[in-house]
Amino acid sequence: MEKRVTFRSAWLPYALLAPQLAITVVFFFWPAFQAVWFSFQLQDAFGLSTQFVWFDNFIALFGERNYWASFRTTAIFSFSVAALSISIALLLAVMADRVVRGALVYKTILIWPYAVAAAVAAVLWSFMFAPSIGIITYVLKGLGVDWNWVLKGDQAMLLVVIASAWKQIPHNFLFFLAGLQSIPKSLIEAAAIDGAGPARRFWSIVVPLLSPVTFFLLVVDIVYAFFETFGVIDATTQGGPAQATQILVYKVYYDGMKAADIGGSSAQSVILMIIVIGLTAIQFRYIERKVHY
Amino acid sequence: MAGVAIRDVHKSFGPVKVIQGISMDIADGEFVVMVGPSGCGKSTLLRMVAGLESITSGEIAIGERVVNELEPKDRDIAMVFQNYALYPHMSVYQNMAYGLRIQGRPKAEIEKRVQRAAEILELDKLLKRRPRELSGGQRQRVAMGRAIVREPKVFLFDEPLSNLDAKLRVQMRSELQALHQRLKTTTLYVTHDQVEAMTLAHRMMVMNAGRAEQIGAPLEVYQKPATTFVAAFIGSPPMNLIPGRIAQGGKVLAHDGEISVRLPEPRPALEGRDVLLGVRPEHFETCAQSEALLSPDIDFLELLGSDSLVYGHLGADKQGMRVAARLHISILAKEGRLPLRFSAEHVHLFDPESTRRIED
Ligand SMILES: Nc1ncnc2c1ncn2[C@@H]1O[C@H](COP(=O)(O)OP(=O)(O)OP(=O)(O)O)[C@@H](O)[C@H]1O
Ligand SMILES: [Mg+2]
């Protein structure tokens, strides 16, 4: 039976799509186009004159040591966020998969962080980790750790990694839980009869069978860490101290808005756009051939 | 190798009693088939032997050792699942070698044992493939191979052939038989297919609602069903069970005296007792009207070529007592009354209250 909706009039489908298309054009295509346009221009400090400079902005960018440092920061940051949120989510999903009673409550609680706005989450974490008054700072001091992320770059990095990973755990958790539940129980039982203990079953059966999900989440989490963690960074470290947490997205914002270097900032966002297109392409390609074992 | 002892085993899932007291002693090397309708607890019983389900009460022993508290891996058993449960990310070779690798066997030995099992099951050309690149029958063989390389004390099979088409099922059935003759490993085999049960079993357990209705050799179960349930479950179409009474001189009057048959021997002890008269469809034969013991009205026919199944009813009421007959003639009238007779040798008597067989 044909379940598809068919339209009589030719224009109705477009009319129905129009609002969505308009939003996409106004908030996505137009700014993207503008960014590309600006990235080829040089403005003076007061925005009075504009000059078309071809690839000068890009060349300048790649010559800048700060930019490469930001690349490194971003790589460390996003891999840490992905690794941390994937491993914790997997651990929680394995535990949730075993729970029979009260499973729904458990799952609901685990999904809450996803509903918390990034900035709110960040503020929450920065309260707990606040240099002098934070509760975790207090505990850490008791353990002999001198905690002060406002001054120490690696601690600031740790803070934004934790806050960002925390936000992403529910998302990963849901995917892992669905993945775990799609593994037939008889596979695990067969392995148990073959003599594998729980740890061995996990590493030799569960992990390989989850690898498609894990790979998918790795890409999604990296994209998340690249682009959606702006709120977390802005609400806590603002890229500091000494640019220790200045990831690429934050640098675009900082250079464009604070340092008013529109051309340079636009060039950076064009590069970011290329990166996200690349990551999305990898993901799509991969989703097309879902099963790879 | 070892036998298996099941001693008064019970299993409850919460308030639901799934296995309600089953006992059976299985000898070393015996092939035992558990058969019964869907949901009667066959898989549950097998999984308790495997250690995949806890035992609510009672005892299961493999060899001399009570295994109630042992993990599956310490029971020295191998199991073949209905869906085969092959590891999808491993090759056929890796699937079969998995258990041996966990045991920490030397590589050369693993290779030798897998190779030999593969030869027995004709899998030698498929060792590098993944399960998804195999046909249903080949997967089934791999599942079997995974069980036999470990050389366990006991094989457990849970409906291993039910996902195969009819032809392959017959072929695998005889291969299973040959395999058992060769390895002589104690085997517990679950199925709801009575043909599998009849052909494979040394002894079979007919299960119903968590109880063992009868345990015995296939022919014994067929010839002397212990209860009306077994009588109806084993045999196709099921045995006809017609309510009646034992009259004087060893006569059985059934269906309000319409059917009257003299038992081979007089049974004075039973006189006056209500019974269910059991006759298997294949024990009817057509005859002249004057010799007929019953003349059912034909409802419909199934012509199978080799023989014909006739379904009819007794008396005038269409909703009345149903009767099925398997006859060795292929051309029959499509309606009307069909005169039938049967030999008193083939009569089974059951108590209508307890449903148990009245011993002859
Ligand atoms: N984990 C469980 N929790 C609750 N009830 C269960 C569980 N497993 C099985 N049961 C119930 O126990 C009964 C027996 O199940 P079992 O799987 O042993 O049946 P079976 O004889 O193997 O049937 P089939 O031929 O359909 O495989 C069923 O009524 C089933 O609903
Ligand atoms: Mg079953």
Short mmCIF file of N, CA and C and ligand atoms in Angstrom, two decimals, chain B residues 39 42-44 82 158-159 190, ligand 2:
data_model
loop_
_atom_site.label_atom_id
_atom_site.label_comp_id
_atom_site.label_asym_id
_atom_site.label_seq_id
_atom_site.Cartn_x
_atom_site.Cartn_y
_atom_site.Cartn_z
N GLY B 39 5.99 -23.12 25.34
CA GLY B 39 5.75 -22.56 26.67
C GLY B 39 5.66 -23.59 27.78
N LYS B 42 10.46 -26.38 28.27
CA LYS B 42 11.58 -27.17 27.75
C LYS B 42 12.89 -26.39 27.82
N SER B 43 12.85 -25.18 27.26
CA SER B 43 14.08 -24.38 27.24
C SER B 43 14.53 -24.08 28.65
N THR B 44 13.58 -23.77 29.51
CA THR B 44 13.93 -23.43 30.89
C THR B 44 14.67 -24.59 31.55
N GLN B 82 18.91 -22.00 19.43
CA GLN B 82 17.98 -21.98 18.29
C GLN B 82 18.42 -20.97 17.23
N ASP B 158 18.97 -26.65 21.88
CA ASP B 158 17.64 -26.03 22.03
C ASP B 158 17.06 -25.76 20.65
N GLU B 159 16.20 -26.62 20.18
CA GLU B 159 15.56 -26.50 18.87
C GLU B 159 16.55 -26.10 17.78
N VAL B 190 16.14 -30.40 22.87
CA VAL B 190 14.80 -29.85 23.04
C VAL B 190 14.17 -29.60 21.69
MG MG C 2 12.16 -22.79 23.97
#
